[in-house]
Coordinates of C-alpha atoms in Angstrom, one line a residue:
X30 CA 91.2 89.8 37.3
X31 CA 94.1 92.2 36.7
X32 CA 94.1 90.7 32.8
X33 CA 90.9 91.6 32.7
X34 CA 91.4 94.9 33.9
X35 CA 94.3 95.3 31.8
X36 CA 92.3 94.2 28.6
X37 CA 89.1 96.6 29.9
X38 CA 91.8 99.5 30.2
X39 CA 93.4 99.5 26.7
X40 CA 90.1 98.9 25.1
X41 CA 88.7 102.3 26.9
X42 CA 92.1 104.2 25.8
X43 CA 91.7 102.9 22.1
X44 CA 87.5 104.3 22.5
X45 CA 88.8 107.5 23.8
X46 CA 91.2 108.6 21.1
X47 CA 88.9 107.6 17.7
X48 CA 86.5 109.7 19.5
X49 CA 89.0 112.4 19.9
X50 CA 90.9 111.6 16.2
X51 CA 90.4 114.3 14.1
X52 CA 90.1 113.6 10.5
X53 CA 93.3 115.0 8.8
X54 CA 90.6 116.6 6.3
X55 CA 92.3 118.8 3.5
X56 CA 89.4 121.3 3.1
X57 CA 90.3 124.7 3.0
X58 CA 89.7 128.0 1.2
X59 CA 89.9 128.4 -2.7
X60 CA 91.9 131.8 -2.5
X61 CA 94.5 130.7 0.2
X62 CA 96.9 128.3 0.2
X63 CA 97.8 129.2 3.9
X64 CA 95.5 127.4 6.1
X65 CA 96.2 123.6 4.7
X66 CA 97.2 120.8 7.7
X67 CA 100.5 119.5 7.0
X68 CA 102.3 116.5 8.6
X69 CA 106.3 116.1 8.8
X70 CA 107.5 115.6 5.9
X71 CA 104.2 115.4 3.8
X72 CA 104.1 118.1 1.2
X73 CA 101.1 119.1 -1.0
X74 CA 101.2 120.4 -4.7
X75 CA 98.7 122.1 -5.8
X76 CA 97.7 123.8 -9.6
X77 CA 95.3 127.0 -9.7
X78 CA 94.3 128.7 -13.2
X79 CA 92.3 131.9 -12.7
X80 CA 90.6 133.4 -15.7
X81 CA 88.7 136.8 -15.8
X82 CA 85.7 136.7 -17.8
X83 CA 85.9 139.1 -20.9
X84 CA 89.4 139.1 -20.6
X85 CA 92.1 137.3 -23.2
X86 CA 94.9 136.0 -20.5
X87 CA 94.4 134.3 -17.2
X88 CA 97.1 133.1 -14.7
X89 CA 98.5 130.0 -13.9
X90 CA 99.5 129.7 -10.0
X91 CA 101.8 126.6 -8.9
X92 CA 102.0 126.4 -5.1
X93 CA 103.9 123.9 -3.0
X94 CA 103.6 123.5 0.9
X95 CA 106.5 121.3 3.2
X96 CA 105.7 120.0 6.5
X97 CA 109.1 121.0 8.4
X98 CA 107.3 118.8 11.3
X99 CA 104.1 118.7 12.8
X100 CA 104.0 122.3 14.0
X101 CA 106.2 124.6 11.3
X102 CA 106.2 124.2 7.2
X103 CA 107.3 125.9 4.1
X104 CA 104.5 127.4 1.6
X105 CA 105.5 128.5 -1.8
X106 CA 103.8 129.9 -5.0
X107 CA 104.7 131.0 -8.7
X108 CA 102.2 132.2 -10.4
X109 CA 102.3 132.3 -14.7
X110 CA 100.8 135.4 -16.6
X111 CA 99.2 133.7 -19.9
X112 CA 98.4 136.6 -22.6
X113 CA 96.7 136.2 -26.1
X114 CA 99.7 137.8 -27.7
X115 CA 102.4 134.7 -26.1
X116 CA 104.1 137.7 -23.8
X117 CA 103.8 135.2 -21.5
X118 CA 105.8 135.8 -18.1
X119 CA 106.3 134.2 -14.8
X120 CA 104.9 136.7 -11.7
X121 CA 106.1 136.8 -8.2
X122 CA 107.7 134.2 -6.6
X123 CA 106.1 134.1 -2.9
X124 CA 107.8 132.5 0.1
X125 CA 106.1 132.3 3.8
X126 CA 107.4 130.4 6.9
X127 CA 104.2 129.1 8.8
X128 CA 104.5 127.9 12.9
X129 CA 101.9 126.8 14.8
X130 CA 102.1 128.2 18.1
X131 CA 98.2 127.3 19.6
X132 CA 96.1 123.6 18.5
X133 CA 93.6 122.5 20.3
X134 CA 92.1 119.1 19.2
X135 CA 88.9 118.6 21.1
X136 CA 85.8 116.2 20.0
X137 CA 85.3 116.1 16.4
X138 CA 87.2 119.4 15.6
X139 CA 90.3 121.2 15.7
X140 CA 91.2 125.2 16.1
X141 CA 94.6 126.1 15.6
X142 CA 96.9 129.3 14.8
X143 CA 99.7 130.1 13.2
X144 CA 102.2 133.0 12.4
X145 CA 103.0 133.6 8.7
X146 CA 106.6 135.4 8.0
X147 CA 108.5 135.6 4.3
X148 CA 109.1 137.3 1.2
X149 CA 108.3 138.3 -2.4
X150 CA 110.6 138.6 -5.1
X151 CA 110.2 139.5 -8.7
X152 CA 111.9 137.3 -11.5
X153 CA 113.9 138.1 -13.6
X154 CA 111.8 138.0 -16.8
X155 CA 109.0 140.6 -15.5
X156 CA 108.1 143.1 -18.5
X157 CA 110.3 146.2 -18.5
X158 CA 106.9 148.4 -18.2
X159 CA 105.4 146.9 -15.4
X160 CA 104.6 148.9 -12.1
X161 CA 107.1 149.1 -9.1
X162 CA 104.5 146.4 -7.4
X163 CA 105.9 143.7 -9.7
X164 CA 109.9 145.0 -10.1
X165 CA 110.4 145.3 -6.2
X166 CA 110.6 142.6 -3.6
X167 CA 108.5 142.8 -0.7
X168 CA 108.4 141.3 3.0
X169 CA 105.0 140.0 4.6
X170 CA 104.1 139.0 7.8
X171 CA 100.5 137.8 9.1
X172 CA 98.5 135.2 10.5
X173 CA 95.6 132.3 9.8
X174 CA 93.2 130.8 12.4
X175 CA 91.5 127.7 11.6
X176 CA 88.1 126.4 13.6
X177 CA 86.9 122.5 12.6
X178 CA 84.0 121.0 13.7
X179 CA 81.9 118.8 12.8
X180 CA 80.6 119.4 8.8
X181 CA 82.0 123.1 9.4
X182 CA 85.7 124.4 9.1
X183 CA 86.6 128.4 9.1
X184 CA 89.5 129.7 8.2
X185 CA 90.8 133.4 8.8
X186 CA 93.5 134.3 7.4
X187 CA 95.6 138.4 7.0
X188 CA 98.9 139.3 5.2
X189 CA 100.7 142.5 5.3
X190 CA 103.2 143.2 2.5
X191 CA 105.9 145.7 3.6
X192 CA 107.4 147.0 -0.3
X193 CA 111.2 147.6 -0.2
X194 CA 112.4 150.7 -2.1
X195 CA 109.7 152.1 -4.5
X196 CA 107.1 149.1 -3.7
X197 CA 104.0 150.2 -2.5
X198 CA 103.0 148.0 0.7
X199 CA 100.0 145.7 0.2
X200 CA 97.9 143.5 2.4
X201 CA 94.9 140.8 2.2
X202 CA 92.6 138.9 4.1
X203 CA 90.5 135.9 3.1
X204 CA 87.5 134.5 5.4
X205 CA 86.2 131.3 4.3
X206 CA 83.7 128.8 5.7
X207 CA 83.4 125.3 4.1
X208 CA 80.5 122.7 5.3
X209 CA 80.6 119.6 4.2
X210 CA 77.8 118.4 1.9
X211 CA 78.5 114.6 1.6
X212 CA 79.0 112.6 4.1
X213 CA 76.3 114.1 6.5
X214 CA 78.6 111.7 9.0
X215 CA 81.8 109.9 8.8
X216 CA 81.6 106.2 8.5
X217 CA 83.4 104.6 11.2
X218 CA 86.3 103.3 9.3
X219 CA 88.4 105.0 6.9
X220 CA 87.7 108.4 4.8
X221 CA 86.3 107.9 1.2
X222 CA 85.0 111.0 -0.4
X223 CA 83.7 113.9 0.6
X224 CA 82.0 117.2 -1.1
X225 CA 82.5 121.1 0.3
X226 CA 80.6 124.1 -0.9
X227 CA 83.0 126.9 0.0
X228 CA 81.9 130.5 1.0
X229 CA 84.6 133.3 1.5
X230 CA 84.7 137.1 1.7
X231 CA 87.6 138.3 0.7
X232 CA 89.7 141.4 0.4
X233 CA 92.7 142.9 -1.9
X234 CA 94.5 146.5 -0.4
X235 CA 97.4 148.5 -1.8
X236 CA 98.8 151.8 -0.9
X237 CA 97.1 155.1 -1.8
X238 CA 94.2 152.9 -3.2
X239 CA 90.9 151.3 -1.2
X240 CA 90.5 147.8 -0.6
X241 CA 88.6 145.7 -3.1
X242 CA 86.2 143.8 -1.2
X243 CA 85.5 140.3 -2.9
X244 CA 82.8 137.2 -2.3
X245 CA 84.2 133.9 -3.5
X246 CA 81.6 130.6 -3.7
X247 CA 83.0 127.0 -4.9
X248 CA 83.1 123.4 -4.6
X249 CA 85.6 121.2 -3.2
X250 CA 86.0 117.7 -4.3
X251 CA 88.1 115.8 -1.8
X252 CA 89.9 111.9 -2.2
X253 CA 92.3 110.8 0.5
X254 CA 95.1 111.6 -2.0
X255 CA 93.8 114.2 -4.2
X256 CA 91.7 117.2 -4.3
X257 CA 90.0 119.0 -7.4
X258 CA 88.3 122.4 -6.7
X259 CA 86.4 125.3 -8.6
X260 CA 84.6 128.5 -7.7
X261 CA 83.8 132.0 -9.3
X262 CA 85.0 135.3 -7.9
X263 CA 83.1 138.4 -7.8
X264 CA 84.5 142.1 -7.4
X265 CA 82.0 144.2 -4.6
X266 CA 84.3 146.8 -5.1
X267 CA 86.0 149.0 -7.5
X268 CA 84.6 147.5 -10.9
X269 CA 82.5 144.6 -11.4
X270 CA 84.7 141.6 -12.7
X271 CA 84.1 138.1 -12.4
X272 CA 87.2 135.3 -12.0
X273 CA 86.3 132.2 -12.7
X274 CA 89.1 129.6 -11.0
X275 CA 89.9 125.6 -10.8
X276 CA 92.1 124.4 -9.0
X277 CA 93.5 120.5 -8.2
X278 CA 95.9 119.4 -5.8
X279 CA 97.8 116.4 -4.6
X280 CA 98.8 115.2 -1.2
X281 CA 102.1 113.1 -0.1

């Protein structure tokens, strides 16, 4: 009798965390590299090209993230200024800490938030007429908030940009919803591939200027190693430019 209610114990603990597991999913938002779930020790590489239509250059953004351990990890990006007259330069090179200081895994879904702190620092090879902006570092300091649940994940996410010097400070915020399109419901083994239409509102401030208010609408393609992604940006504000981005990533 006390096998048996040994064997009956183990199998109710087993039943009671897959229905608590949450799928380590690696949706998030196309303008934010901020929000993504990180193990220890796994790190993510990811490969963005944004392109403004009517325009001849576009930039190329490399971005690495570092799982320190389950609740802290490392986020970095580079972007790549590509020009049709091969004054091509490397940008900023952006570094944030991210901790995790709230999770709360509940059925089927996640919400968790974390404090963003680090730096920007021009390279050496920025063009000699470029503003302050891009020839002064910068700290920033912020936050992202992520809800998961069921075939719907939010992320919210704010950085402020404090200029050093002659910089003019900066911020941004990006709010992005993805539901998942396919599948309707996970199978009860194993992840295979799954399909995210991505909404986001998002928003671009400097100093003595007004925010430039953006809506961002993509598709995320997700494999359990790999991730390829693509949307189109559109200004609200200030003129009416349209960035078309794609974007692919890969998870270790």
């Amino acid at each position: 009798m006390k096998k048996l209610t040994t064997s009956l114990s183990a199998i109710a603990n087993i039943t009671l965390l897959s229905l608590l597991n949450v799928p380590n999913a690696y949706s998030m938002g196309l303008r934010s590299f901020v929000a993504l779930p990180l193990d220890k020790h796994g790190y993510v590489v990811r490969f963005l090209y944004e392109h403004i239509t009517g325009s001849t250059s576009g930039n190329f953004h490399t971005s690495t993230a570092y799982g320190l351990s389950n609740d802290q990890a490392l986020l970095f990006s580079i972007p790549y200024k590509i020009t049709a007259n091969d004054e091509n330069h490397f940008g900023e090179f952006s570094a944030l800490y991210r901790h995790t200081v709230m999770q709360d895994d509940f059925f089927s879904g996640t919400a968790r938030l974390a404090l963003l702190a680090g730096a920007i620092v021009p390279l050496s090879n920025v063009p000699s007429d470029a503003s302050d902006n891009v020839r002064e570092p910068a700290v920033q300091a912020g936050f992202v908030y992520t809800f998961f649940q069921g075939r719907h994940e939010f992320d919210i996410d704010a950085l402020y940009q404090a200029g050093i010097n002659s910089r003019a400070d900066s911020g941004r915020y990006d709010i992005s919803w993805q539901y998942r399109l396919s599948p309707s419901i996970y199978p009860d083994w194993g992840i295979g591939s799954e399909l995210y239409v991505v909404t986001e509102l998002n928003g671009r401030w400097q100093e003595a200027d007004e925010i430039t208010h953006q809506v961002t609408l993509g598709l995320q393609w997700l494999q359990p190693t790999w991730v390829i992604e693509g949307g189109i940006v559109k200004n609200l504000t200030n003129n009416n430019d349209l960035t078309v981005l794609f974007s692919s990533r890969f998870h270790f």
